[in-house]
Coordinates of C-alpha atoms and ligand atoms in Angstrom, one line a residue:
M1 CA -55.2 4.9 97.2
S2 CA -51.5 4.4 96.7
A3 CA -48.9 3.9 99.4
A4 CA -46.4 6.8 99.8
L5 CA -44.4 4.7 102.2
S6 CA -44.3 0.9 102.1
V7 CA -42.5 -1.2 104.7
R8 CA -42.1 -5.0 104.4
D9 CA -40.8 -7.6 106.7
L10 CA -38.4 -5.3 108.5
V11 CA -36.0 -6.9 110.9
V12 CA -33.8 -4.5 112.9
G13 CA -31.6 -4.8 115.9
Y14 CA -28.6 -3.3 117.7
G15 CA -26.3 -6.3 117.5
G16 CA -28.1 -8.6 119.9
A17 CA -31.6 -10.0 119.4
P18 CA -33.7 -8.0 116.8
V19 CA -35.9 -5.2 118.2
L20 CA -38.2 -5.4 115.2
H21 CA -39.2 -8.9 114.0
G22 CA -40.6 -8.5 110.5
V23 CA -42.7 -5.3 110.6
S24 CA -44.9 -4.6 107.5
F25 CA -47.3 -1.7 106.8
D26 CA -48.2 1.0 104.3
V27 CA -48.8 4.7 104.8
D28 CA -51.2 5.8 102.1
D29 CA -50.6 9.0 100.3
G30 CA -51.9 12.1 102.1
T31 CA -52.9 10.3 105.3
V32 CA -51.7 10.5 108.9
V33 CA -50.8 7.2 110.5
A34 CA -50.3 7.1 114.3
L35 CA -47.6 4.6 115.4
V36 CA -48.4 3.8 119.0
G37 CA -47.2 1.3 121.5
G38 CA -45.7 1.2 125.0
N39 CA -42.2 2.0 126.1
G40 CA -39.5 0.1 124.2
A41 CA -42.0 -1.3 121.6
G42 CA -39.6 -0.2 118.9
K43 CA -41.3 3.0 117.5
T44 CA -38.0 5.0 117.5
T45 CA -36.1 2.1 116.0
L46 CA -38.7 1.9 113.2
L47 CA -38.6 5.6 112.4
R48 CA -34.8 5.6 112.4
T49 CA -34.8 2.6 110.0
V50 CA -37.2 4.3 107.6
S51 CA -35.2 7.5 107.6
G52 CA -32.0 5.5 107.0
L53 CA -30.2 6.1 110.3
L54 CA -30.3 2.4 111.0
A55 CA -29.8 -0.4 108.5
P56 CA -32.2 -3.3 108.7
S57 CA -30.8 -6.8 108.6
A58 CA -33.8 -7.9 106.4
G59 CA -36.8 -6.3 104.8
T60 CA -37.5 -3.3 102.6
V61 CA -38.6 0.3 102.7
H62 CA -40.1 1.9 99.6
L63 CA -40.9 5.6 99.1
D64 CA -43.4 6.2 96.3
G65 CA -42.6 2.7 95.0
R66 CA -38.9 3.1 95.0
D67 CA -36.6 0.9 97.1
L68 CA -34.5 2.9 99.5
A69 CA -32.1 0.1 100.4
R70 CA -29.1 1.9 98.7
V71 CA -30.2 5.4 99.5
G72 CA -28.4 7.3 102.3
V73 CA -30.1 9.6 104.9
E74 CA -29.4 12.8 103.0
D75 CA -30.7 11.4 99.7
R76 CA -33.8 10.2 101.4
V77 CA -34.4 13.8 102.6
R78 CA -33.8 15.0 99.0
R79 CA -36.4 12.5 97.8
G80 CA -39.0 13.9 100.2
L81 CA -38.6 11.9 103.4
A82 CA -38.1 14.2 106.4
Q83 CA -37.7 13.2 110.0
V84 CA -38.3 15.2 113.2
P85 CA -36.4 13.3 115.8
E86 CA -37.3 12.8 119.4
G87 CA -35.8 15.5 121.5
R88 CA -36.4 17.9 118.6
G89 CA -32.9 18.7 117.3
V90 CA -33.3 22.4 117.1
I91 CA -29.9 24.1 116.9
T92 CA -30.0 26.2 120.1
E93 CA -27.2 28.6 119.1
L94 CA -29.1 29.7 116.0
T95 CA -32.1 31.9 115.7
V96 CA -35.6 30.7 114.6
E97 CA -35.1 32.1 111.1
E98 CA -31.6 30.5 110.8
N99 CA -32.9 27.1 111.9
L100 CA -35.7 27.4 109.3
R101 CA -33.2 28.3 106.6
L102 CA -31.2 25.2 107.4
G103 CA -34.3 23.1 106.6
G104 CA -34.1 24.7 103.1
L105 CA -30.5 23.9 102.5
W106 CA -31.2 21.5 99.7
R107 CA -33.6 23.9 97.9
R108 CA -32.4 25.6 94.8
D109 CA -35.3 28.1 94.4
P110 CA -34.8 31.2 96.6
A111 CA -38.3 32.5 95.9
G112 CA -39.7 29.2 96.8
L113 CA -37.7 29.2 100.0
R114 CA -38.9 32.7 101.0
A115 CA -42.5 31.5 100.3
A116 CA -41.9 28.4 102.5
L117 CA -40.6 30.5 105.4
A118 CA -43.6 32.8 105.1
E119 CA -45.9 29.8 105.1
M120 CA -44.3 28.4 108.2
Y121 CA -44.7 31.7 110.1
A122 CA -48.4 31.7 109.1
L123 CA -48.8 28.1 110.2
F124 CA -46.9 28.4 113.5
E125 CA -47.7 31.9 114.6
P126 CA -45.6 31.9 117.8
L127 CA -42.5 31.4 115.6
E128 CA -43.1 34.6 113.6
R129 CA -42.9 36.7 116.8
R130 CA -39.7 34.8 117.7
R131 CA -37.9 35.1 114.3
T132 CA -34.6 36.5 115.8
T133 CA -34.8 34.6 119.1
L134 CA -32.1 32.0 119.7
G135 CA -33.2 28.4 120.0
H136 CA -32.2 28.0 123.6
Q137 CA -34.5 30.9 124.6
L138 CA -37.6 29.2 123.1
S139 CA -40.2 27.3 125.2
G140 CA -40.6 23.5 124.7
G141 CA -43.6 24.0 122.5
E142 CA -41.9 26.6 120.4
R143 CA -38.9 24.4 119.9
Q144 CA -41.2 21.5 118.8
M145 CA -43.0 23.8 116.3
L146 CA -39.6 25.0 115.0
A147 CA -38.4 21.4 114.5
I148 CA -41.5 20.5 112.6
A149 CA -41.4 23.8 110.6
R150 CA -37.8 23.2 109.7
A151 CA -38.5 19.8 108.3
L152 CA -41.5 21.2 106.3
V153 CA -39.3 23.9 104.7
A154 CA -37.7 21.1 102.7
R155 CA -41.2 20.4 101.3
P156 CA -41.2 16.7 102.2
R157 CA -43.7 14.2 100.7
V158 CA -43.6 12.2 103.9
L159 CA -42.9 13.5 107.4
L160 CA -41.8 11.2 110.2
L161 CA -42.4 12.5 113.7
D162 CA -41.0 10.9 116.8
E163 CA -43.1 11.9 119.9
P164 CA -43.7 15.5 119.2
S165 CA -45.9 15.8 122.3
L166 CA -43.1 14.8 124.7
G167 CA -43.0 17.1 127.7
L168 CA -45.5 19.7 126.2
A169 CA -48.6 21.2 127.8
P170 CA -51.8 19.6 126.5
L171 CA -52.9 22.9 124.8
V172 CA -49.7 23.1 122.8
V173 CA -49.9 19.4 121.9
A174 CA -53.5 20.0 120.6
Q175 CA -52.3 22.9 118.6
I176 CA -49.5 21.0 117.0
M177 CA -51.7 18.0 116.2
R178 CA -54.3 20.2 114.6
T179 CA -51.8 22.0 112.5
L180 CA -50.4 18.7 111.2
R181 CA -53.9 17.6 110.3
E182 CA -54.6 20.9 108.5
L183 CA -51.4 20.6 106.5
C184 CA -52.2 17.1 105.3
D185 CA -55.7 18.1 104.3
R186 CA -54.5 21.2 102.5
T187 CA -51.2 20.0 100.9
G188 CA -51.5 16.2 100.7
L189 CA -48.5 15.7 103.1
T190 CA -48.2 12.2 104.4
V191 CA -47.4 11.7 108.1
L192 CA -46.1 8.8 110.2
L193 CA -46.5 10.0 113.8
A194 CA -45.0 7.9 116.6
E195 CA -46.6 8.8 120.0
Q196 CA -46.9 7.7 123.6
N197 CA -49.8 10.2 123.7
V198 CA -52.1 7.6 122.1
A199 CA -55.4 9.4 122.4
G200 CA -53.9 12.7 121.0
A201 CA -52.3 10.9 118.0
L202 CA -55.4 8.8 117.2
S203 CA -57.6 11.8 117.4
V204 CA -55.9 13.3 114.3
A205 CA -54.8 10.1 112.5
D206 CA -56.6 8.3 109.7
R207 CA -55.1 5.0 110.8
G208 CA -53.4 3.6 113.8
L209 CA -50.6 1.1 113.9
V210 CA -50.0 -0.6 117.2
L211 CA -46.5 -1.9 117.8
G212 CA -46.1 -4.5 120.6
L213 CA -42.6 -5.6 121.3
G214 CA -41.3 -5.4 117.8
E215 CA -44.4 -6.6 115.9
V216 CA -47.4 -4.9 114.4
V217 CA -50.3 -6.2 116.6
A218 CA -53.0 -4.1 114.9
S219 CA -53.4 -1.8 111.9
R220 CA -56.9 -0.2 111.8
P221 CA -58.8 3.0 111.3
A222 CA -57.8 5.3 114.1
A223 CA -61.4 5.8 115.4
E224 CA -61.9 2.0 115.6
L225 CA -58.6 1.5 117.5
A226 CA -59.4 4.3 120.0
G227 CA -62.7 2.5 120.8
D228 CA -61.1 -0.9 121.3
E229 CA -60.8 -1.2 125.0
A230 CA -59.2 -4.6 125.2
L231 CA -56.5 -3.6 122.8
R232 CA -55.9 -0.4 124.6
H233 CA -55.5 -2.2 127.9
A234 CA -53.2 -4.9 126.5
Y235 CA -50.8 -2.7 124.5
L236 CA -51.4 1.0 125.2
G237 CA -51.8 1.1 129.0
F238 CA -55.0 3.1 129.3
Ligands
ATP1 P1 -39.8 4.8 123.7 O1 -41.1 5.4 123.5 O2 -39.5 4.5 125.1 O3 -38.7 5.6 123.0 P2 -39.8 3.0 121.5 O4 -41.1 2.3 121.2 O5 -39.4 4.2 120.7 O6 -39.8 3.4 123.0 P3 -37.2 2.0 120.9 O7 -36.5 3.3 121.4 O8 -37.2 1.8 119.5 O9 -38.7 1.9 121.4 O10 -36.5 0.8 121.6 C1 -36.9 -0.6 121.4 C2 -35.9 -1.5 122.0 O11 -34.6 -1.3 121.5 C3 -35.8 -1.3 123.5 O12 -35.7 -2.5 124.1 C4 -34.4 -0.5 123.7 O13 -33.8 -0.9 124.9 C5 -33.6 -1.0 122.5 N1 -32.7 0.0 122.0 C6 -33.0 1.2 121.6 N2 -31.9 1.9 121.2 C7 -30.9 1.1 121.4 C8 -29.5 1.2 121.1 N3 -28.9 2.3 120.6 N4 -28.7 0.1 121.5 C9 -29.2 -1.0 122.0 N5 -30.6 -1.2 122.2 C10 -31.4 -0.2 121.9

């Protein structure tokens, strides 16, 4: 299996001591990798570096074998790397449909864009009923679905998700996780999913990557990690 995303020896900080101290891992094509770890472990920093929002002081990120060092955020999106940020980033003054169309801004195929919107409404049914509703009138779960759907409209190869379960009811979280899994199985989408909801993330992931204070402390099949009590106690707090 080939790596869709390949991260090597990444060192990243915010001016002071580095937050990530040489992080390396692969995300294989068509798989879901859960990125877990306690508060402040560096999950958001890692995702922001992969998406190009933060520049590493050392190390590399490759997408489908191509070095992204000189590729800016927008070009990374064009090359198939989409990020759903923590806090969701839905534009609250726009309707559901307008938000979705924003996700397709780079696309040059109107018919493909129409098909992508229809696919998102089929995938996230609550959004279809809310097509003309403004972002600020949506529930937390609907906003999260919209943020994910908007990223998917660009038809990414790799989707980076930062804590999609934050503040959502367990049933909504389960629905979102299930939908992501279905998408990967059906379309070959690759997902890197940062989560504090470790059990939820590991339940849909193929592999789990545990980050402990800026270092990868474990990278294993998700089921195996979920069953490792010592590791869970040491790094994941349950
Ligand atoms: P959480 O789940 O709480 O968001 P996280 O695993 O995503 O945690 P990060 O947000 O990446 O962790 O934070 C890692 C470390 O980097 C923390 O010590 C944090 O204080 C620090 N940090 C994060 N953002 C900044 C910033 N903009 N400037 C300075 N330090 C930062």
